[in-house]
CSV table of C-alpha atoms in Angstrom, one decimal:
chain,number,residue,atom,x,y,z
A,1,MET,CA,174.1,76.0,119.9
A,2,GLN,CA,176.6,78.8,119.8
A,3,LYS,CA,178.4,79.9,122.9
A,4,LYS,CA,176.8,83.4,122.4
A,5,LEU,CA,173.3,81.9,122.7
A,6,LEU,CA,174.3,79.9,125.8
A,7,ALA,CA,175.5,83.2,127.4
A,8,THR,CA,172.3,84.9,126.4
A,9,LEU,CA,170.2,82.1,127.8
A,10,VAL,CA,172.1,82.2,131.2
A,11,ALA,CA,171.7,86.0,131.3
A,12,SER,CA,168.0,85.6,130.6
A,13,LEU,CA,167.6,83.2,133.5
A,14,VAL,CA,169.1,85.6,135.9
A,15,ALA,CA,168.5,88.9,134.0
A,16,GLY,CA,170.0,92.0,135.6
A,17,GLN,CA,172.9,90.1,137.2
A,18,ALA,CA,176.1,91.9,136.3
A,19,MET,CA,178.3,89.4,138.1
A,20,ALA,CA,178.0,86.4,140.4
A,21,LEU,CA,180.2,84.7,143.0
A,22,GLU,CA,181.1,81.2,142.0
A,23,VAL,CA,180.9,79.3,145.3
A,24,TYR,CA,181.8,75.9,143.9
A,25,ASN,CA,183.0,74.4,140.6
A,26,ASP,CA,184.7,71.0,140.1
A,27,ASP,CA,184.2,71.0,136.3
A,28,VAL,CA,181.1,68.8,136.7
A,29,ASN,CA,179.0,70.6,139.4
A,30,SER,CA,178.9,74.3,140.0
A,31,LEU,CA,177.0,76.7,142.2
A,32,SER,CA,177.0,80.5,141.9
A,33,ILE,CA,175.2,83.2,144.0
A,34,GLY,CA,174.4,86.6,142.6
A,35,GLY,CA,172.0,89.5,142.8
A,36,LYS,CA,172.0,93.1,143.7
A,37,ILE,CA,171.0,95.6,146.4
A,38,GLY,CA,170.6,99.3,146.1
A,39,ALA,CA,168.6,102.4,146.8
A,40,LYS,CA,167.2,105.2,144.6
A,41,THR,CA,165.9,108.6,145.4
A,42,VAL,CA,163.1,110.0,143.2
A,43,LYS,CA,161.8,113.6,143.1
A,44,SER,CA,158.8,114.5,140.9
A,45,ASN,CA,156.8,117.7,140.4
A,46,GLY,CA,154.7,118.6,143.4
A,47,SER,CA,156.0,115.8,145.6
A,48,ASP,CA,158.8,115.3,148.2
A,49,ALA,CA,161.9,113.3,147.4
A,50,GLU,CA,161.4,109.6,148.3
A,51,MET,CA,164.0,106.9,148.8
A,52,LYS,CA,162.9,103.5,147.4
A,53,ASP,CA,164.3,100.1,146.8
A,54,ALA,CA,166.2,99.6,143.5
A,55,SER,CA,164.7,96.2,142.8
A,56,PRO,CA,167.0,94.2,145.1
A,57,ARG,CA,167.2,90.4,144.5
A,58,ILE,CA,169.3,87.3,145.2
A,59,ASN,CA,169.6,84.3,143.0
A,60,PHE,CA,171.2,80.8,143.0
A,61,LYS,CA,172.3,78.9,139.9
A,62,TYR,CA,173.2,75.3,140.0
A,63,ALA,CA,174.6,73.3,137.0
A,64,HIS,CA,175.7,69.7,136.4
A,65,LYS,CA,177.6,68.6,133.2
A,66,PHE,CA,176.6,65.1,132.1
A,67,SER,CA,179.0,62.9,130.2
A,68,SER,CA,176.5,62.8,127.3
A,69,GLY,CA,177.1,66.5,126.5
A,70,TRP,CA,174.0,67.8,128.2
A,71,THR,CA,174.1,70.2,131.1
A,72,GLY,CA,171.4,70.3,133.7
A,73,SER,CA,170.6,73.5,135.5
A,74,ALA,CA,168.4,75.0,138.2
A,75,VAL,CA,167.7,78.7,138.9
A,76,ALA,CA,166.0,80.3,141.9
A,77,GLU,CA,165.6,84.0,142.4
A,78,TRP,CA,163.8,86.1,145.0
A,79,GLY,CA,163.2,89.8,145.2
A,80,PHE,CA,163.0,91.5,148.6
A,81,TYR,CA,162.5,94.8,150.3
A,82,ALA,CA,165.5,96.4,151.9
A,83,VAL,CA,164.8,100.1,152.0
A,84,ASP,CA,161.1,99.7,152.0
A,85,GLY,CA,161.2,97.3,154.9
A,86,ASP,CA,157.7,97.6,156.2
A,87,GLN,CA,156.0,95.2,153.8
A,88,ASP,CA,153.6,92.3,154.2
A,89,ASP,CA,155.6,90.0,151.9
A,90,GLN,CA,159.3,90.8,152.6
A,91,PHE,CA,160.4,88.2,150.0
A,92,PHE,CA,158.7,87.4,146.7
A,93,ASN,CA,159.4,84.9,144.0
A,94,ARG,CA,161.0,86.2,140.7
A,95,LEU,CA,162.4,83.0,139.1
A,96,GLY,CA,162.4,79.3,139.7
A,97,ASN,CA,163.1,76.8,136.9
A,98,VAL,CA,165.0,73.7,135.8
A,99,GLY,CA,166.6,73.2,132.5
A,100,LEU,CA,168.6,71.0,130.1
A,101,SER,CA,170.9,72.4,127.4
A,102,HIS,CA,173.1,71.0,124.7
A,103,ASP,CA,175.5,72.7,122.2
A,104,THR,CA,173.6,71.1,119.3
A,105,TYR,CA,170.1,70.3,120.5
A,106,GLY,CA,169.4,73.6,122.2
A,107,ALA,CA,168.0,74.4,125.7
A,108,PHE,CA,164.8,73.4,127.4
A,109,THR,CA,163.5,75.2,130.5
A,110,ALA,CA,160.5,74.6,132.7
A,111,GLY,CA,159.1,76.6,135.6
A,112,LYS,CA,159.1,80.4,136.0
A,113,ALA,CA,161.5,81.9,133.6
A,114,TRP,CA,162.2,85.1,131.5
A,115,SER,CA,159.9,84.9,128.5
A,116,VAL,CA,161.0,84.5,124.9
A,117,THR,CA,159.2,87.9,124.3
A,118,SER,CA,161.8,89.6,126.5
A,119,ASP,CA,164.6,88.2,124.4
A,120,VAL,CA,163.9,91.0,121.8
A,121,SER,CA,161.5,93.4,123.6
A,122,GLY,CA,164.0,93.7,126.4
A,123,TRP,CA,166.6,95.3,124.1
A,124,THR,CA,165.3,98.7,124.9
A,125,ASP,CA,164.5,98.0,128.6
A,126,GLN,CA,168.0,99.2,129.5
A,127,PHE,CA,167.5,102.4,131.4
A,128,ALA,CA,169.6,102.3,134.6
A,129,ILE,CA,166.5,103.3,136.7
A,130,GLY,CA,163.3,103.6,134.7
A,131,GLY,CA,162.1,102.5,131.3
A,132,GLY,CA,160.6,99.4,129.8
A,133,ALA,CA,157.0,100.9,130.0
A,134,ALA,CA,155.8,100.8,126.4
A,135,MET,CA,156.5,97.2,125.0
A,136,GLY,CA,153.8,95.5,127.1
A,137,VAL,CA,156.4,93.2,128.7
A,138,TYR,CA,155.3,94.2,132.2
A,139,SER,CA,151.7,94.9,131.4
A,140,GLY,CA,148.7,92.6,131.5
A,141,ARG,CA,145.4,91.8,133.2
A,142,THR,CA,147.0,92.2,136.6
A,143,GLY,CA,148.1,95.8,135.7
A,144,LEU,CA,144.5,97.2,135.6
A,145,VAL,CA,144.8,97.9,139.3
A,146,SER,CA,147.9,100.0,138.8
A,147,ASP,CA,149.6,102.2,136.2
A,148,ALA,CA,150.8,100.5,133.0
A,149,ASP,CA,154.4,100.9,134.0
A,150,ALA,CA,154.1,100.1,137.7
A,151,ALA,CA,155.2,97.0,139.6
A,152,HIS,CA,157.1,95.4,136.7
A,153,ASP,CA,155.6,92.0,137.4
A,154,ASN,CA,152.3,92.2,135.7
A,155,GLY,CA,153.4,90.4,132.5
A,156,ASP,CA,154.2,87.1,134.3
A,157,THR,CA,150.6,86.0,134.0
A,158,ASP,CA,150.5,86.7,130.2
A,159,GLY,CA,153.9,85.1,129.6
A,160,THR,CA,155.7,88.2,128.4
A,161,ALA,CA,157.9,89.0,131.5
A,162,ARG,CA,159.0,86.3,134.0
A,163,ALA,CA,156.5,83.8,132.7
A,164,ASP,CA,154.7,81.6,135.2
A,165,ASP,CA,154.0,77.8,134.6
A,166,VAL,CA,156.1,77.9,131.4
A,167,ILE,CA,157.9,75.4,129.1
A,168,GLN,CA,160.5,76.9,126.8
A,169,TYR,CA,162.9,75.8,124.0
A,170,ARG,CA,165.7,77.9,122.6
A,171,ASN,CA,168.3,77.2,120.0
A,172,SER,CA,170.7,79.0,117.5
A,173,PHE,CA,171.6,78.1,113.9
A,174,GLY,CA,174.4,80.3,112.8
A,175,GLY,CA,173.2,83.8,113.4
A,176,LEU,CA,169.6,82.8,113.6
A,177,ASN,CA,168.1,82.5,117.2
A,178,VAL,CA,164.8,80.9,117.8
A,179,GLY,CA,162.6,80.4,120.9
A,180,ILE,CA,159.2,79.0,121.7
A,181,GLN,CA,157.2,78.7,124.9
A,182,TYR,CA,153.9,77.5,126.2
A,183,GLN,CA,152.2,78.4,129.4
A,184,LEU,CA,149.9,75.9,131.2
A,185,LYS,CA,146.6,76.8,132.8
A,186,GLY,CA,147.0,78.9,136.0
A,187,THR,CA,145.8,81.7,138.1
A,188,GLY,CA,145.5,84.8,136.0
A,189,GLY,CA,146.7,87.3,138.5
A,190,LYS,CA,144.8,89.9,140.4
A,191,THR,CA,142.0,91.9,138.8
A,192,THR,CA,138.7,93.5,139.9
A,193,ASP,CA,135.1,92.3,139.9
A,194,GLU,CA,132.0,94.4,139.3
A,195,GLY,CA,131.9,95.4,142.9
A,196,GLY,CA,135.4,96.7,142.9
A,197,GLU,CA,136.9,93.8,144.9
A,198,THR,CA,140.3,92.4,144.0
A,199,VAL,CA,139.9,88.8,142.8
A,200,ASP,CA,141.9,86.1,141.0
A,201,GLY,CA,141.4,85.5,137.3
A,202,THR,CA,142.2,82.3,135.4
A,203,ARG,CA,144.6,82.0,132.5
A,204,ASP,CA,143.6,79.1,130.2
A,205,SER,CA,147.0,79.0,128.4
A,206,SER,CA,149.4,81.1,126.4
A,207,TYR,CA,152.2,80.7,123.8
A,208,GLY,CA,155.0,82.8,122.6
A,209,VAL,CA,157.6,82.7,119.8
A,210,VAL,CA,160.8,84.8,119.0
A,211,LEU,CA,163.1,85.0,116.0
A,212,SER,CA,166.2,87.1,115.9
A,213,TYR,CA,169.3,87.3,113.6
A,214,ASP,CA,172.7,88.5,114.6
A,215,LEU,CA,174.9,90.1,111.9
A,216,PRO,CA,178.7,90.1,112.2
A,217,MET,CA,179.0,93.9,112.5
A,218,GLY,CA,177.1,94.0,115.8
A,219,LEU,CA,173.6,94.5,114.4
A,220,SER,CA,170.7,92.3,115.5
A,221,LEU,CA,167.1,92.1,114.2
A,222,GLY,CA,164.2,90.4,115.9
A,223,ALA,CA,160.5,89.8,116.2
A,224,THR,CA,158.2,88.3,118.8
A,225,TYR,CA,154.5,87.2,119.2
A,226,ASN,CA,152.7,86.2,122.3
A,227,GLU,CA,149.0,85.2,122.8
A,228,ALA,CA,147.3,84.5,126.2
A,229,LYS,CA,143.8,83.1,126.6
A,230,TYR,CA,141.7,83.6,129.7
A,231,VAL,CA,138.7,81.7,131.1
A,232,GLU,CA,135.7,84.0,131.0
A,233,GLU,CA,134.3,84.3,134.5
A,234,LEU,CA,131.0,85.9,135.5
A,235,GLY,CA,131.4,89.2,137.2
A,236,VAL,CA,135.1,89.5,136.6
A,237,LEU,CA,136.5,92.5,134.8
A,238,PRO,CA,137.6,93.3,132.3
A,239,ARG,CA,135.5,91.7,129.6
A,240,TYR,CA,137.7,91.6,126.6
A,241,SER,CA,135.2,93.2,124.2
A,242,GLY,CA,134.1,89.9,122.8
A,243,SER,CA,137.6,88.4,123.0
A,244,ASP,CA,139.0,86.1,125.7
A,245,LYS,CA,142.6,86.7,124.7
A,246,SER,CA,145.4,89.3,124.8
A,247,THR,CA,148.1,89.5,122.2
A,248,SER,CA,151.6,91.1,121.9
A,249,ALA,CA,153.5,91.5,118.6
A,250,THR,CA,156.9,93.3,118.6
A,251,VAL,CA,159.8,93.9,116.4
A,252,GLY,CA,163.2,95.3,117.3
A,253,ALA,CA,166.7,96.2,116.2
A,254,LYS,CA,169.9,96.8,118.2
A,255,PHE,CA,173.5,97.7,117.5
A,256,GLU,CA,176.3,97.3,120.0
A,257,ASN,CA,180.1,97.4,120.2
A,258,GLU,CA,182.5,98.3,122.9
A,259,ALA,CA,181.6,102.0,123.0
A,260,LEU,CA,178.0,102.2,121.7
A,261,TYR,CA,174.7,100.6,122.3
A,262,LEU,CA,171.6,101.6,120.3
A,263,ALA,CA,168.2,99.8,120.3
A,264,ALA,CA,164.7,100.4,119.0
A,265,THR,CA,161.5,98.4,119.5
A,266,TYR,CA,157.9,98.7,118.2
A,267,GLY,CA,154.9,96.8,119.4
A,268,GLN,CA,151.2,96.4,118.7
A,269,PHE,CA,149.0,95.0,121.5
A,270,GLU,CA,145.4,93.8,122.0
A,271,ASN,CA,143.8,93.7,125.4
A,272,LYS,CA,147.2,93.9,126.9
A,273,THR,CA,148.0,97.4,128.3
A,274,ALA,CA,146.4,100.0,130.5
A,275,VAL,CA,147.5,103.5,129.6
A,276,VAL,CA,144.9,104.9,131.9
A,277,LYS,CA,144.7,103.2,135.3
A,278,GLY,CA,141.8,100.7,135.4
A,279,THR,CA,141.0,101.0,131.7
A,280,LEU,CA,142.0,98.2,129.4
A,281,ASP,CA,143.2,99.2,126.0
A,282,LYS,CA,141.5,97.1,123.4
A,283,GLU,CA,144.3,98.1,121.0
A,284,SER,CA,147.5,100.0,121.7
A,285,THR,CA,150.8,100.8,120.1
A,286,GLY,CA,154.2,101.2,121.8
A,287,ILE,CA,157.6,102.6,120.8
A,288,GLU,CA,160.9,102.4,122.8
A,289,LEU,CA,164.3,103.8,122.0
A,290,TYR,CA,167.5,103.6,124.0
A,291,GLY,CA,171.1,104.6,123.5
A,292,LYS,CA,174.2,104.4,125.7
A,293,LEU,CA,177.7,105.8,124.9
A,294,ALA,CA,180.9,104.9,126.8
A,295,LEU,CA,183.3,107.8,127.5
A,296,PRO,CA,186.5,106.3,128.8
A,297,GLN,CA,188.3,109.4,127.7
A,298,VAL,CA,186.4,111.3,130.4
A,299,VAL,CA,186.4,108.6,133.1
A,300,ASP,CA,186.8,104.9,132.8
A,301,GLY,CA,183.4,103.3,133.4
A,302,PHE,CA,181.4,106.5,132.6
A,303,TYR,CA,178.5,106.4,130.2
A,304,LEU,CA,175.9,108.8,128.8
A,305,GLN,CA,172.4,107.4,128.2
A,306,SER,CA,169.2,108.6,126.6
A,307,GLY,CA,165.8,106.9,126.0
A,308,PHE,CA,162.2,107.3,124.8
A,309,ASN,CA,159.1,105.4,125.8
A,310,GLN,CA,155.6,106.0,124.3
A,311,LEU,CA,152.5,104.0,124.7
A,312,THR,CA,149.3,105.0,122.8
A,313,ALA,CA,145.8,103.6,123.5
A,314,ASP,CA,144.3,103.2,120.0
A,315,ASP,CA,140.9,101.9,121.3
A,316,THR,CA,139.4,100.8,124.7
A,317,TYR,CA,137.5,97.7,125.5
A,318,THR,CA,134.4,99.8,126.1
A,319,GLY,CA,134.5,101.1,122.5
A,320,ASP,CA,134.8,104.7,123.6
A,321,LYS,CA,137.1,107.0,121.7
A,322,THR,CA,140.3,107.8,123.6
A,323,ASP,CA,143.3,110.0,123.2
A,324,ALA,CA,145.2,108.3,126.1
A,325,GLN,CA,148.9,108.3,125.8
A,326,PHE,CA,152.0,108.6,127.9
A,327,THR,CA,155.5,109.6,126.7
A,328,ASP,CA,158.7,109.6,128.6
A,329,TYR,CA,161.9,111.4,127.4
A,330,MET,CA,165.0,110.4,129.4
A,331,VAL,CA,168.6,111.7,129.6
A,332,GLY,CA,171.1,110.5,132.2
A,333,ALA,CA,174.5,109.3,133.1
A,334,ILE,CA,176.0,106.1,134.6
A,335,TYR,CA,179.3,105.4,136.4
A,336,GLU,CA,180.4,101.8,137.0
A,337,THR,CA,183.3,100.8,139.1
A,338,GLY,CA,184.0,97.3,140.3
A,339,PRO,CA,180.7,95.8,141.6
A,340,MET,CA,179.0,99.2,142.0
A,341,GLN,CA,176.9,101.3,139.7
A,342,PHE,CA,175.8,104.9,140.2
A,343,ALA,CA,173.2,106.5,137.9
A,344,PHE,CA,171.3,109.7,137.3
A,345,GLU,CA,168.2,110.1,135.2
A,346,TYR,CA,166.0,113.0,134.3
A,347,THR,CA,162.7,112.1,132.7
A,348,ARG,CA,160.2,114.5,131.1
A,349,GLY,CA,156.8,112.8,131.3
A,350,GLU,CA,153.8,113.7,129.2
A,351,LYS,CA,150.5,112.0,130.0
A,352,VAL,CA,147.4,112.6,127.8
A,353,ALA,CA,144.1,111.6,129.4
A,354,ALA,CA,141.3,109.9,127.5
A,355,ALA,CA,139.6,113.2,126.9
A,356,GLY,CA,142.8,114.8,125.5
A,357,ASN,CA,143.9,117.0,128.4
A,358,LYS,CA,147.7,116.9,129.1
A,359,ASP,CA,149.7,116.6,132.2
A,360,PHE,CA,153.5,117.1,132.4
A,361,ASP,CA,155.9,115.8,135.0
A,362,ASP,CA,159.6,116.2,135.5
A,363,THR,CA,161.2,113.4,137.5
A,364,TYR,CA,164.8,113.4,138.8
A,365,ALA,CA,166.2,110.1,140.1
A,366,VAL,CA,169.6,109.0,141.5
A,367,GLN,CA,170.5,105.4,142.3
A,368,ALA,CA,173.3,103.4,143.8
A,369,LEU,CA,173.6,99.6,143.2
A,370,TYR,CA,176.0,97.0,144.5
A,371,TYR,CA,176.0,93.8,142.4
A,372,PHE,CA,177.2,90.5,144.0
């Protein structure tokens, strides 16, 4: 396994962590603590400015090097509410897994871990504040009780985000990176029954695969597929229009060097997304674009960024015709210094309802983060 893949794997285990404090390392055993805390203020059309949490979290990573060449690891991560302190569940689980990795034989992971789908679909989920709304990573059966881009934890059940109850394998052969995963039977997240009550569904199983190739000039190409099957339960919505499964198929490309990062992803989904709250898309199509340019000649650590997310409902599980779609255009700036990041984003949102009427929303957001 290449060192690059090992670094990618570690980053996927504690995704979003810019740095970590190494508490202990004796060249055999190591312990590091990392995470972030921050706040963001968001102002949209017709609403007052609100201060919200910026996805704070804390994680612990343990590792032990065996004389055989294998390395054992354990990762635990929790999200918590800092600004929005009045919550029923102050802390909530994000990651929890154990693993074994080897330079030749690859890496095995079991528990709750970042999915193989996110290895490629996450290439465009790089907005400093928003984004990641059109690749189905964070969408799923759970998401029917909220907007498609809300919560950012709905894909755990389907195995496309931080996959629950998962077994994974990753390896690299030259520039070719491969990953496979399998999810065992488990609770299928919250959904609604015919009476409108929130109930638990049941996931039968799911599997996912990823292939990507890294070219020497900084260009990478990749593709993913994920399929989740659900146990059909009387009175539990949604009924998958004759299907008991949801699918996600995505492709992506990215280019990066010291000054420039560009990425594009495209996805097709079945029974996976909910463009309109509470309405499952039988079929949908997503596109995401992202770019970031470093401008050290202006200020060291200063970046300009821009992005695009669009999710279109091609068909609904009811069989009704729909024009539902949302599109977000983003421009912004980032400044990083030491362990801190400051960001600004302006997003022009365009939402099209099932009947075709349009709604526009301008959102301004500023954010301050401290990574530890």
